[in-house]
Structures are given as C-alpha cells and as structure tokens.
Backbone as JSON, one array per atom type, in Angstrom:
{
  "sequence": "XXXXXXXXXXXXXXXXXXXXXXXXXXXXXXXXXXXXXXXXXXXXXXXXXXXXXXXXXXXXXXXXXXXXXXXXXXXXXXXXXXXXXXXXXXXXXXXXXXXXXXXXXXXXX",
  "N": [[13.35, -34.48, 32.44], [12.88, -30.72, 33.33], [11.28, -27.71, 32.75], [11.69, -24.98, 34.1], [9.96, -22.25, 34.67], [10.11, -19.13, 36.05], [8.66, -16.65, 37.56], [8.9, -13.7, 38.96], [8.82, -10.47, 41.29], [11.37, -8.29, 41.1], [12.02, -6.82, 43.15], [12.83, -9.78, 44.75], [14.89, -10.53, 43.19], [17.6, -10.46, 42.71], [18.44, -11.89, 45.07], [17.47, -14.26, 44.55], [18.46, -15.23, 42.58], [21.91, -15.26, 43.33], [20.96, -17.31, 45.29], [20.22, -19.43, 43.6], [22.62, -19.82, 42.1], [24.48, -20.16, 44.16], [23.62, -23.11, 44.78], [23.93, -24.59, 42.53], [22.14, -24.39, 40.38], [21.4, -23.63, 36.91], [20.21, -20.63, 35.36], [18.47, -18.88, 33.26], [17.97, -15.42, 32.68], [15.38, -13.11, 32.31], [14.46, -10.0, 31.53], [11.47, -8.97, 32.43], [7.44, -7.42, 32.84], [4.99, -7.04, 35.03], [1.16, -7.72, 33.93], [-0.73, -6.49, 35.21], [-0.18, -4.94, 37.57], [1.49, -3.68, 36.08], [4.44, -3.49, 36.79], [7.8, -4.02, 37.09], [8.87, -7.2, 36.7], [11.71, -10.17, 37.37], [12.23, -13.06, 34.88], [12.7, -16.02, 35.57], [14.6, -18.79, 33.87], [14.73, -22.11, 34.0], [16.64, -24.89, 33.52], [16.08, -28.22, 35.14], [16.8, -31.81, 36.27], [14.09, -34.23, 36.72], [14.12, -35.12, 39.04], [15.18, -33.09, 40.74], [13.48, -30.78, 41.08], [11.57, -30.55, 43.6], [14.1, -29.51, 45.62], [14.34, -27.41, 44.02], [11.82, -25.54, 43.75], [11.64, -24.83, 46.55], [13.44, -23.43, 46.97], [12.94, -21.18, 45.43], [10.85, -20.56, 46.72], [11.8, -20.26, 49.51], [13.08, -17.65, 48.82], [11.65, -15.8, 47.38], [9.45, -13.43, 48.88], [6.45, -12.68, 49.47], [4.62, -9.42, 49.55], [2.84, -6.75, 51.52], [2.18, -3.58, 49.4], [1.92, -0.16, 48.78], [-0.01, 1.59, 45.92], [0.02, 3.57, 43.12], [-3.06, 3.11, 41.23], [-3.53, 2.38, 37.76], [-4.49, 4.64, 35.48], [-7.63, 4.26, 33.59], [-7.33, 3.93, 29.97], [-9.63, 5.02, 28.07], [-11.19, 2.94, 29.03], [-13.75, 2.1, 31.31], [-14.55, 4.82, 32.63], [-16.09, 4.87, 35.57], [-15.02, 2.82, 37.56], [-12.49, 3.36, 37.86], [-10.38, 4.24, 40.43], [-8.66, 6.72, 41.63], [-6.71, 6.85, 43.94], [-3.82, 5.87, 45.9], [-3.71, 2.15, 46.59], [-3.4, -0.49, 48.44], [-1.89, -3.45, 48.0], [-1.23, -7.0, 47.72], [2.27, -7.91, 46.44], [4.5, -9.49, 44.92], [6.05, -12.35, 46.34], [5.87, -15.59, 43.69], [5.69, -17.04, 40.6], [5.02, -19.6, 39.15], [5.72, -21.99, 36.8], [5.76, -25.39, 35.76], [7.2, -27.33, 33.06], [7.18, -30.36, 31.15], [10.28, -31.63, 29.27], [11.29, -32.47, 26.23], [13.5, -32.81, 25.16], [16.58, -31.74, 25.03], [19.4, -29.96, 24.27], [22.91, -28.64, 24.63], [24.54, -27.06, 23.15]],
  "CA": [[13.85, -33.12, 32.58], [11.47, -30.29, 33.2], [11.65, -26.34, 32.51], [10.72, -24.28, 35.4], [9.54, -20.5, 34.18], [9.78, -18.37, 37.31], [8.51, -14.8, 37.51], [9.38, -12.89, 40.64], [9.62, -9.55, 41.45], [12.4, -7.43, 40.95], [13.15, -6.93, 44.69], [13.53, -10.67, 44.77], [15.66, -11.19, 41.4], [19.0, -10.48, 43.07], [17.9, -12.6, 46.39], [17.12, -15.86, 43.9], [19.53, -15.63, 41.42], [22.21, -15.57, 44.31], [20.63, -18.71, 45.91], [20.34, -20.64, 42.33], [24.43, -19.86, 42.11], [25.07, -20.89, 45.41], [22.74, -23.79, 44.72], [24.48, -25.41, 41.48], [21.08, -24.53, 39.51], [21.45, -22.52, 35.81], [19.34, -19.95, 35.18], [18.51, -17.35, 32.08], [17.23, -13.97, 33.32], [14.93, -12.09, 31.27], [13.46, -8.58, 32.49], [9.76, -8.71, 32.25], [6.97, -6.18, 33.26], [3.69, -7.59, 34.96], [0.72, -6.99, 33.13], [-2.08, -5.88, 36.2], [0.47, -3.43, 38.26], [2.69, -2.94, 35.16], [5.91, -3.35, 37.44], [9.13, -4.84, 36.94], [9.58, -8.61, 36.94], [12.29, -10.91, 36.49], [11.65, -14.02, 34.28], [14.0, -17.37, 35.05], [13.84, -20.48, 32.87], [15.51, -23.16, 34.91], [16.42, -26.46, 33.6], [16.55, -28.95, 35.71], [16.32, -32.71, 36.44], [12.76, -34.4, 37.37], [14.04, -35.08, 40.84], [15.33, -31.6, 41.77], [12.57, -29.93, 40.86], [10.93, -30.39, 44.58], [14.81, -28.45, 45.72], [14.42, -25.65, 43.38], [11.08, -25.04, 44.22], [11.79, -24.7, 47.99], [14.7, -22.5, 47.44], [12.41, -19.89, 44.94], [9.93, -20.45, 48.12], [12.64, -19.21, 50.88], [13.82, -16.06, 48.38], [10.74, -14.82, 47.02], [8.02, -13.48, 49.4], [5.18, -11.51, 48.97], [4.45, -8.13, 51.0], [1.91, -5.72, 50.83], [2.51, -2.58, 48.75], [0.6, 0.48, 48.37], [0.29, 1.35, 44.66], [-1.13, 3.82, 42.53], [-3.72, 2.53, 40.39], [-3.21, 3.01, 36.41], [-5.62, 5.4, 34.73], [-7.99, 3.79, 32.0], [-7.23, 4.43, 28.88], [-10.5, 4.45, 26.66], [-12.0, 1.99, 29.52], [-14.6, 2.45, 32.06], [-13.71, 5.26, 34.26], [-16.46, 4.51, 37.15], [-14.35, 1.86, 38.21], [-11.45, 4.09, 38.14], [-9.51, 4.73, 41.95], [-7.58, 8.17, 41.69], [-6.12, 6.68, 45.14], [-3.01, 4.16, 46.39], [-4.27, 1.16, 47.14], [-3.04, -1.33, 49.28], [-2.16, -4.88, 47.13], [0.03, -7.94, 47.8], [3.23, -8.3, 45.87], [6.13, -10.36, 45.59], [5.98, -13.92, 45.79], [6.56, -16.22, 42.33], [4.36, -17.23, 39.74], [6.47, -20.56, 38.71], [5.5, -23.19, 35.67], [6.81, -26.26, 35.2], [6.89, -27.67, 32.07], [7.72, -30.81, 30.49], [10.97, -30.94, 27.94], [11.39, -33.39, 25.89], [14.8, -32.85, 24.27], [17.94, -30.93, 25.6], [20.64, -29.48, 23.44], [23.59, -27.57, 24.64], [26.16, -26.68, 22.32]],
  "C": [[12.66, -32.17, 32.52], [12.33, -28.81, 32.94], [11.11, -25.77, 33.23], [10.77, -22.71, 34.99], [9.02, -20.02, 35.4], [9.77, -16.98, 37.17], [8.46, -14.48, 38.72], [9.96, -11.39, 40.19], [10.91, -9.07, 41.87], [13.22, -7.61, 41.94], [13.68, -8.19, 45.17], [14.55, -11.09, 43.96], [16.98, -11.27, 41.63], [19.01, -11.8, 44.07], [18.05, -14.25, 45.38], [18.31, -15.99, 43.31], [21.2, -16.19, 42.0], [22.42, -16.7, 44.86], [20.62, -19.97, 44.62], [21.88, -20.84, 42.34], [24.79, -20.43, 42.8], [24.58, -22.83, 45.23], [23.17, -25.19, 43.32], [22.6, -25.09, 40.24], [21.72, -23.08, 38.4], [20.57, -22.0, 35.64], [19.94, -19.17, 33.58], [17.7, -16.43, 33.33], [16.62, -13.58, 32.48], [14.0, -11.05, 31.89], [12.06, -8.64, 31.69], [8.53, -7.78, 33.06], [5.56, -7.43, 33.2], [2.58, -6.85, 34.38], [-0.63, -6.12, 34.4], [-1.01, -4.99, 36.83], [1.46, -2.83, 37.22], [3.92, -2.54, 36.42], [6.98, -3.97, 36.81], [9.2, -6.28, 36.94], [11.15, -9.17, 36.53], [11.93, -12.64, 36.07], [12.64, -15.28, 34.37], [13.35, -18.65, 34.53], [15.4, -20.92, 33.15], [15.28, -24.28, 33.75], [16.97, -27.58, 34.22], [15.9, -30.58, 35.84], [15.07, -33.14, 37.01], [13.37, -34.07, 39.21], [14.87, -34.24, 41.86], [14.62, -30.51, 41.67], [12.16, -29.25, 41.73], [12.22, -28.84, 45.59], [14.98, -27.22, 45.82], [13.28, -24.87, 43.8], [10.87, -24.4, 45.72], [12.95, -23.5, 48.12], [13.91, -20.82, 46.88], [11.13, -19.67, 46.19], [10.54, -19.33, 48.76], [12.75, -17.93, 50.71], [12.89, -15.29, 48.06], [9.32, -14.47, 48.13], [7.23, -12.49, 49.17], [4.98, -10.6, 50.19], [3.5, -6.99, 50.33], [2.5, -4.47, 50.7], [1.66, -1.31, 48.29], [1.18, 1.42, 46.89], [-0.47, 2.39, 44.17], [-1.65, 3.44, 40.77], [-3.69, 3.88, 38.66], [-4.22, 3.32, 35.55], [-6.16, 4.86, 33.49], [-8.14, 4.41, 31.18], [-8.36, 3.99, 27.69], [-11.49, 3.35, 27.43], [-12.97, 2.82, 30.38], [-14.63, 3.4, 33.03], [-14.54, 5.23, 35.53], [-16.0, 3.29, 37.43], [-12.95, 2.39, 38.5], [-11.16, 4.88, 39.55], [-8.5, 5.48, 41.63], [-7.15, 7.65, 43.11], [-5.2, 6.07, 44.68], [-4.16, 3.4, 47.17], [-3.29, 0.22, 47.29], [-3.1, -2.81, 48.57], [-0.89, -5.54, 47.76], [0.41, -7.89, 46.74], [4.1, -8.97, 46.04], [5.39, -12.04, 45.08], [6.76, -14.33, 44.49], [5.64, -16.62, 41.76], [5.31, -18.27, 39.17], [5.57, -21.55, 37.71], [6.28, -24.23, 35.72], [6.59, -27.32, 33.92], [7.85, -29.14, 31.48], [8.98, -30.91, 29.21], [10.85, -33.0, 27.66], [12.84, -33.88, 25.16], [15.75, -31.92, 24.86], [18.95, -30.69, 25.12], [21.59, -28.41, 23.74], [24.95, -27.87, 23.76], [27.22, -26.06, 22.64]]
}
C-alpha cells in the first residue's frame, strides 16, 4: 500500500477531485498555500494499492496542467532588496508536485 501526497493548484482541485470520484480513488483535501508564489494549493493524501498507483498517477497527470501566469513578485521583507522586481513576471504554474510514500499499516475505523 502506498500514500500518494498530491499538491496541485487550486484551479485544478475541483478538476481532480471530480476525476478521483469518478475514478473509485479516496481522497482527503487539505487547503495549503505554496511557499515561493504564496498561492493557494490543494493538498490530497491518497491511499491506494501498490498496483494502482501507475492509474492514479495518470489521472492527476490528465487533470492537473501547468500554464504560464503572470504574477506579482512579493516584496522582501528585511531581505535583499537589489534582487527585488517591482514588476509581474511571467512564471509557470499548475501542474502537481506528487510523493509517494510507503505505508506500512492501514487502520480504518
């Protein structure tokens, strides 16, 4: 059994969660905030069998994609400010940032 910790933005979080339902996969949700654009995430912790892992991964593939976003950059506080861009700048977002982790034990009550 493994634990899959998927972070995906926001604009995907409806899009996945959706496709896990449809999909027979359980999810938790937990709202999380990335720490370099300070945006929105959401956080799922999947558990699922070794050999639907390859599945799940293909389905948070299809739902989450990445797109460029123009952003403005967050004023340092107390840091360096010649490295500091008073502009938007132009960054990829989106996608998934996914873990998978060994379990070793499984308890639902």
């Amino acid at each position: 059994m493994k634990l899959v910790v998927a972070v995906v933005q926001d604009q995907d979080s409806n899009r996945l969660s959706n496709a896990l339902t449809k999909n027979d996969f359980r999810a938790t949700k937990l709202a999380s905030t990335g720490g370099f654009l300070r945006s929105g995430n959401t956080t799922f912790l999947i558990g699922v069998e070794d050999d639907l892992v390859p599945k799940l991964l293909d389905l948070i593939r299809e739902n989450c994609r990445s797109r460029e976003q123009m952003v403005a950059p967050v004023s340092p506080m107390g840091g360096n400010a010649d490295s500091y861009i008073p502009y938007p700048v132009e960054v990829e977002v989106g996608g998934a940032t996914i873990f998978v982790l060994p379990i070793e034990q499984f308890h639902h009550f």
